[in-house]
CSV table of C-alpha atoms in Angstrom, one decimal:
chain,number,residue,atom,x,y,z
A,1,MET,CA,-36.1,-22.7,-48.3
A,2,LYS,CA,-35.7,-20.3,-51.1
A,3,ALA,CA,-32.3,-19.2,-49.7
A,4,ARG,CA,-31.1,-22.8,-49.6
A,5,SER,CA,-32.3,-23.4,-53.2
A,6,ARG,CA,-30.4,-20.4,-54.4
A,7,LYS,CA,-27.3,-21.6,-52.6
A,8,ILE,CA,-27.6,-25.1,-54.2
A,9,VAL,CA,-28.0,-23.6,-57.7
A,10,SER,CA,-25.1,-21.2,-57.1
A,11,LEU,CA,-22.8,-24.1,-56.0
A,12,GLY,CA,-23.9,-26.2,-59.0
A,13,LEU,CA,-23.2,-23.3,-61.4
A,14,MET,CA,-19.8,-22.6,-59.9
A,15,ALA,CA,-18.8,-26.3,-60.2
A,16,GLY,CA,-20.2,-26.6,-63.8
A,17,LEU,CA,-18.7,-23.4,-65.0
A,18,SER,CA,-15.3,-24.3,-63.6
A,19,CYS,CA,-15.3,-27.7,-65.4
A,20,TYR,CA,-16.5,-26.0,-68.6
A,21,LEU,CA,-13.7,-23.5,-68.6
A,22,VAL,CA,-11.1,-26.1,-68.3
A,23,LEU,CA,-12.5,-28.7,-70.7
A,24,GLY,CA,-13.7,-26.1,-73.2
A,25,SER,CA,-10.5,-24.3,-73.4
A,26,ALA,CA,-8.0,-27.2,-73.0
A,27,THR,CA,-5.2,-27.4,-75.5
A,28,PRO,CA,-2.9,-30.4,-76.1
A,29,ALA,CA,0.0,-30.5,-73.6
A,30,ALA,CA,3.1,-32.5,-73.3
A,31,ALA,CA,2.7,-33.1,-69.6
A,32,MET,CA,1.0,-32.2,-66.4
A,33,HIS,CA,2.3,-33.3,-63.0
A,34,ILE,CA,4.8,-36.1,-63.9
A,35,SER,CA,4.1,-37.1,-67.5
A,36,GLU,CA,3.2,-40.5,-69.0
A,37,GLY,CA,6.1,-42.9,-69.2
A,38,PHE,CA,8.6,-40.4,-67.7
A,39,LEU,CA,9.4,-42.5,-64.6
A,40,PRO,CA,11.3,-45.8,-64.7
A,41,VAL,CA,9.0,-48.8,-64.3
A,42,GLN,CA,10.2,-49.8,-60.9
A,43,TRP,CA,9.5,-46.3,-59.5
A,44,ALA,CA,6.1,-46.1,-61.2
A,45,VAL,CA,5.1,-49.4,-59.6
A,46,PHE,CA,6.6,-48.3,-56.2
A,47,TRP,CA,4.5,-45.1,-56.0
A,48,TRP,CA,1.3,-47.0,-57.0
A,49,ILE,CA,1.9,-49.4,-54.1
A,50,VAL,CA,2.5,-46.6,-51.7
A,51,ALA,CA,-0.6,-44.6,-52.8
A,52,LEU,CA,-3.3,-47.3,-53.0
A,53,PRO,CA,-3.8,-47.8,-49.3
A,54,PHE,CA,-4.6,-44.1,-48.9
A,55,PHE,CA,-7.1,-44.4,-51.7
A,56,VAL,CA,-8.9,-47.3,-50.0
A,57,VAL,CA,-9.0,-45.4,-46.7
A,58,GLY,CA,-10.4,-42.4,-48.5
A,59,LEU,CA,-13.2,-44.4,-50.2
A,60,ARG,CA,-14.3,-45.6,-46.7
A,61,ALA,CA,-14.2,-42.0,-45.4
A,62,ILE,CA,-16.4,-40.7,-48.3
A,63,ALA,CA,-18.8,-43.6,-47.9
A,64,ARG,CA,-19.2,-42.7,-44.2
A,65,ILE,CA,-19.6,-39.0,-44.8
A,66,THR,CA,-22.2,-39.4,-47.6
A,67,LYS,CA,-24.2,-41.9,-45.5
A,68,GLU,CA,-24.3,-39.8,-42.4
A,69,HIS,CA,-24.6,-36.4,-44.1
A,70,PRO,CA,-26.0,-36.8,-47.7
A,71,GLU,CA,-26.5,-33.0,-47.8
A,72,LEU,CA,-22.7,-32.7,-48.0
A,73,LYS,CA,-22.4,-34.4,-51.4
A,74,LEU,CA,-22.6,-31.1,-53.3
A,75,LEU,CA,-19.8,-29.6,-51.2
A,76,LEU,CA,-17.7,-32.7,-51.9
A,77,ALA,CA,-18.3,-32.2,-55.6
A,78,LEU,CA,-17.3,-28.5,-55.3
A,79,SER,CA,-14.0,-29.6,-53.5
A,80,GLY,CA,-13.2,-31.9,-56.4
A,81,ALA,CA,-14.1,-29.3,-59.0
A,82,PHE,CA,-11.9,-26.7,-57.2
A,83,THR,CA,-8.9,-29.2,-57.3
A,84,PHE,CA,-9.6,-30.0,-60.9
A,85,VAL,CA,-9.6,-26.4,-62.1
A,86,LEU,CA,-6.6,-25.2,-60.2
A,87,SER,CA,-4.4,-28.3,-61.0
A,88,ALA,CA,-5.2,-28.0,-64.7
A,89,LEU,CA,-3.6,-24.6,-64.9
A,90,LYS,CA,0.0,-25.3,-65.9
A,91,ILE,CA,3.3,-23.5,-66.3
A,92,PRO,CA,6.1,-25.5,-68.0
A,93,SER,CA,8.9,-26.2,-65.5
A,94,VAL,CA,11.2,-29.2,-65.0
A,95,THR,CA,11.5,-31.5,-68.1
A,96,GLY,CA,8.7,-34.1,-67.7
A,97,SER,CA,6.7,-32.0,-65.3
A,98,CYS,CA,4.9,-28.7,-64.8
A,99,SER,CA,4.2,-26.2,-62.1
A,100,HIS,CA,0.6,-25.5,-61.2
A,101,PRO,CA,-1.6,-24.9,-58.2
A,102,THR,CA,-3.0,-28.0,-56.6
A,103,GLY,CA,-6.3,-26.9,-55.0
A,104,THR,CA,-6.3,-29.8,-52.5
A,105,GLY,CA,-6.0,-27.6,-49.3
A,106,LEU,CA,-9.7,-26.5,-49.3
A,107,GLY,CA,-11.0,-30.1,-49.5
A,108,ALA,CA,-8.6,-31.3,-46.8
A,109,ILE,CA,-9.7,-28.6,-44.4
A,110,LEU,CA,-13.4,-29.3,-45.1
A,111,PHE,CA,-13.4,-33.1,-45.1
A,112,GLY,CA,-10.0,-34.3,-44.0
A,113,PRO,CA,-7.0,-35.6,-46.0
A,114,SER,CA,-8.2,-39.1,-46.6
A,115,VAL,CA,-11.2,-37.8,-48.7
A,116,MET,CA,-8.8,-35.8,-50.8
A,117,ALA,CA,-6.8,-38.9,-51.6
A,118,VAL,CA,-9.8,-40.1,-53.6
A,119,LEU,CA,-10.9,-36.8,-55.0
A,120,GLY,CA,-7.3,-35.9,-56.0
A,121,ALA,CA,-6.9,-39.3,-57.6
A,122,LEU,CA,-10.1,-38.9,-59.7
A,123,VAL,CA,-8.9,-35.4,-60.7
A,124,LEU,CA,-5.6,-36.8,-61.8
A,125,LEU,CA,-7.2,-39.7,-63.7
A,126,PHE,CA,-9.6,-37.4,-65.6
A,127,GLN,CA,-6.8,-35.0,-66.5
A,128,ALA,CA,-4.6,-37.9,-67.7
A,129,VAL,CA,-7.4,-39.4,-69.8
A,130,LEU,CA,-9.2,-36.3,-71.0
A,131,LEU,CA,-6.5,-33.6,-71.1
A,132,ALA,CA,-3.3,-35.6,-71.7
A,133,HIS,CA,-2.0,-34.1,-68.5
A,134,GLY,CA,0.0,-36.5,-66.4
A,135,GLY,CA,-0.4,-40.2,-67.2
A,136,LEU,CA,-1.7,-43.6,-66.0
A,137,THR,CA,1.7,-45.1,-65.3
A,138,THR,CA,2.7,-42.1,-63.2
A,139,LEU,CA,-0.7,-41.8,-61.6
A,140,GLY,CA,0.6,-43.4,-58.4
A,141,ALA,CA,3.5,-40.9,-58.1
A,142,ASN,CA,1.2,-37.9,-58.8
A,143,MET,CA,-1.4,-39.2,-56.3
A,144,PHE,CA,1.2,-39.4,-53.6
A,145,SER,CA,2.6,-35.9,-54.1
A,146,MET,CA,-0.7,-34.0,-54.8
A,147,ALA,CA,-3.5,-36.1,-53.4
A,148,ILE,CA,-1.8,-37.5,-50.3
A,149,VAL,CA,1.1,-35.4,-49.1
A,150,GLY,CA,-0.5,-32.1,-50.0
A,151,PRO,CA,-3.8,-32.7,-48.3
A,152,PHE,CA,-2.2,-34.2,-45.2
A,153,ALA,CA,0.1,-31.3,-44.9
A,154,ALA,CA,-2.8,-28.8,-45.3
A,155,TYR,CA,-4.9,-30.6,-42.7
A,156,PHE,CA,-2.1,-30.7,-40.0
A,157,ILE,CA,-1.0,-27.1,-40.8
A,158,TYR,CA,-4.6,-25.9,-40.4
A,159,GLN,CA,-5.0,-27.8,-37.1
A,160,LEU,CA,-1.8,-26.4,-35.8
A,161,LEU,CA,-2.4,-22.8,-36.7
A,162,MET,CA,-6.0,-23.0,-35.4
A,163,GLY,CA,-4.4,-22.8,-32.0
A,164,THR,CA,-3.8,-19.1,-32.7
A,165,GLY,CA,-7.5,-18.6,-33.1
A,166,ARG,CA,-7.0,-17.0,-36.6
A,167,GLN,CA,-8.9,-19.3,-38.9
A,168,ARG,CA,-8.3,-17.3,-42.1
A,169,LEU,CA,-4.5,-17.3,-41.5
A,170,ALA,CA,-4.7,-21.0,-40.9
A,171,ILE,CA,-6.5,-21.6,-44.2
A,172,PHE,CA,-4.1,-19.4,-46.2
A,173,CYS,CA,-1.0,-21.1,-44.7
A,174,ALA,CA,-2.5,-24.6,-45.1
A,175,ALA,CA,-3.3,-24.1,-48.8
A,176,SER,CA,-0.1,-22.4,-49.6
A,177,LEU,CA,2.3,-24.7,-47.8
A,178,ALA,CA,0.4,-27.8,-49.1
A,179,ASP,CA,1.1,-26.6,-52.6
A,180,LEU,CA,4.8,-26.1,-51.8
A,181,LEU,CA,5.2,-29.4,-50.1
A,182,THR,CA,3.6,-31.2,-53.1
A,183,TYR,CA,6.4,-29.9,-55.2
A,184,VAL,CA,9.0,-30.8,-52.7
A,185,VAL,CA,7.8,-34.3,-52.9
A,186,THR,CA,7.7,-34.2,-56.7
A,187,SER,CA,11.3,-33.0,-56.7
A,188,MET,CA,12.2,-35.9,-54.4
A,189,GLN,CA,10.4,-38.4,-56.7
A,190,LEU,CA,12.3,-37.1,-59.8
A,191,ALA,CA,15.6,-37.0,-57.9
A,192,LEU,CA,15.1,-40.6,-56.8
A,193,ALA,CA,14.4,-41.7,-60.3
A,194,PHE,CA,17.1,-39.6,-61.9
A,195,PRO,CA,20.0,-39.0,-59.5
A,196,ALA,CA,22.8,-36.7,-60.8
A,197,ALA,CA,26.0,-38.2,-62.1
A,198,ASN,CA,27.9,-35.9,-59.7
A,199,GLY,CA,26.2,-35.6,-56.3
A,200,GLY,CA,23.6,-38.3,-56.6
A,201,PHE,CA,20.1,-37.8,-55.1
A,202,LEU,CA,20.9,-34.6,-53.2
A,203,ALA,CA,22.3,-32.7,-56.1
A,204,SER,CA,19.4,-33.8,-58.3
A,205,PHE,CA,16.9,-32.8,-55.7
A,206,ILE,CA,18.4,-29.3,-55.3
A,207,LYS,CA,18.3,-28.8,-59.0
A,208,PHE,CA,14.7,-29.9,-59.4
A,209,ALA,CA,13.5,-28.1,-56.3
A,210,GLY,CA,15.3,-24.9,-57.3
A,211,ILE,CA,13.7,-24.8,-60.8
A,212,PHE,CA,10.3,-25.5,-59.4
A,213,ALA,CA,10.6,-22.8,-56.8
A,214,ILE,CA,10.8,-20.1,-59.4
A,215,THR,CA,7.2,-20.7,-60.5
A,216,GLN,CA,5.8,-22.5,-57.5
A,217,VAL,CA,6.4,-19.9,-54.7
A,218,PRO,CA,4.2,-17.2,-56.3
A,219,LEU,CA,1.7,-19.9,-57.3
A,220,ALA,CA,1.5,-21.1,-53.7
A,221,ILE,CA,0.8,-17.6,-52.5
A,222,SER,CA,-1.9,-17.1,-55.1
A,223,GLU,CA,-3.5,-20.4,-54.3
A,224,GLY,CA,-3.6,-19.5,-50.6
A,225,LEU,CA,-5.4,-16.2,-51.5
A,226,LEU,CA,-7.8,-17.9,-53.9
A,227,THR,CA,-8.7,-20.6,-51.3
A,228,LEU,CA,-9.5,-17.8,-48.8
A,229,LEU,CA,-11.8,-16.2,-51.4
A,230,VAL,CA,-13.7,-19.5,-51.8
A,231,TRP,CA,-13.8,-19.9,-48.0
A,232,ASN,CA,-15.3,-16.5,-47.6
A,233,TRP,CA,-17.9,-17.4,-50.2
A,234,LEU,CA,-18.7,-20.6,-48.3
A,235,HIS,CA,-18.9,-18.7,-45.1
A,236,SER,CA,-21.5,-16.5,-46.6
A,237,TYR,CA,-23.6,-19.1,-48.5
A,238,GLY,CA,-22.8,-22.5,-47.0
A,239,GLN,CA,-23.0,-22.0,-43.2
A,240,PRO,CA,-25.3,-25.0,-42.7
A,241,GLU,CA,-22.7,-27.3,-44.2
A,242,LEU,CA,-19.9,-25.6,-42.3
A,243,GLU,CA,-21.9,-26.1,-39.1
A,244,ILE,CA,-22.2,-29.8,-39.8
A,245,LEU,CA,-18.5,-30.0,-40.4
A,246,LYS,CA,-17.9,-27.9,-37.2
A,247,LEU,CA,-15.8,-25.4,-39.1
A,248,LEU,CA,-17.6,-22.2,-38.2
A,249,LYS,CA,-15.2,-20.4,-35.9
A,250,GLN,CA,-15.0,-16.9,-34.4
A,251,GLU,CA,-11.8,-15.1,-35.2
A,252,SER,CA,-9.9,-13.9,-32.2
């Protein structure tokens, strides 16, 4: 009982400290993700329409998980806090956007990609309102790239690589590639909205993706390593929760 109490306190402190570090040290920023008002109206509306069904499915998934296993609520909160902290660390990149880790791979592995559609959307909403990172009009586009494509990529990459029996490798690759694919989609969104005068969508996509790659490749590798560190911590102190999620595996 004492060990479980210490674990709960430790989880709470980690989540609280993470949020404090971001909120307490935040400085005004021109943009995070795709910034407010940067997308033409028709594209902003389009991405909202595409993203909303995933959000609704995610709400149902969270309701089911918390009803069947209320003891997992703290781990859900930790997944959201991890995403919030990592995605709030920005490096200026393409005009109207920034490079940053996403932090969605861990939650997708733990709870599935639908849950992260909701957690990621809440993270993006709080960042837009509290930190002036991103925006409300571009929330649908940012949801689609970071909270939908990234988590689904992480989940399927993890499931695919688990066939090798090397769980930590699967976690690293899932978190890293989800980060990269998020920015492939962001580049696509920007290219669709702003095709090049010469070369159209493809030329614009290559330009955006090429600029993003300078900062995003090392960030993706770093995110994979950090996700592994958090996973190792969970493996040491959160085994009951991982057992419920059927994620305790023996490395081959």
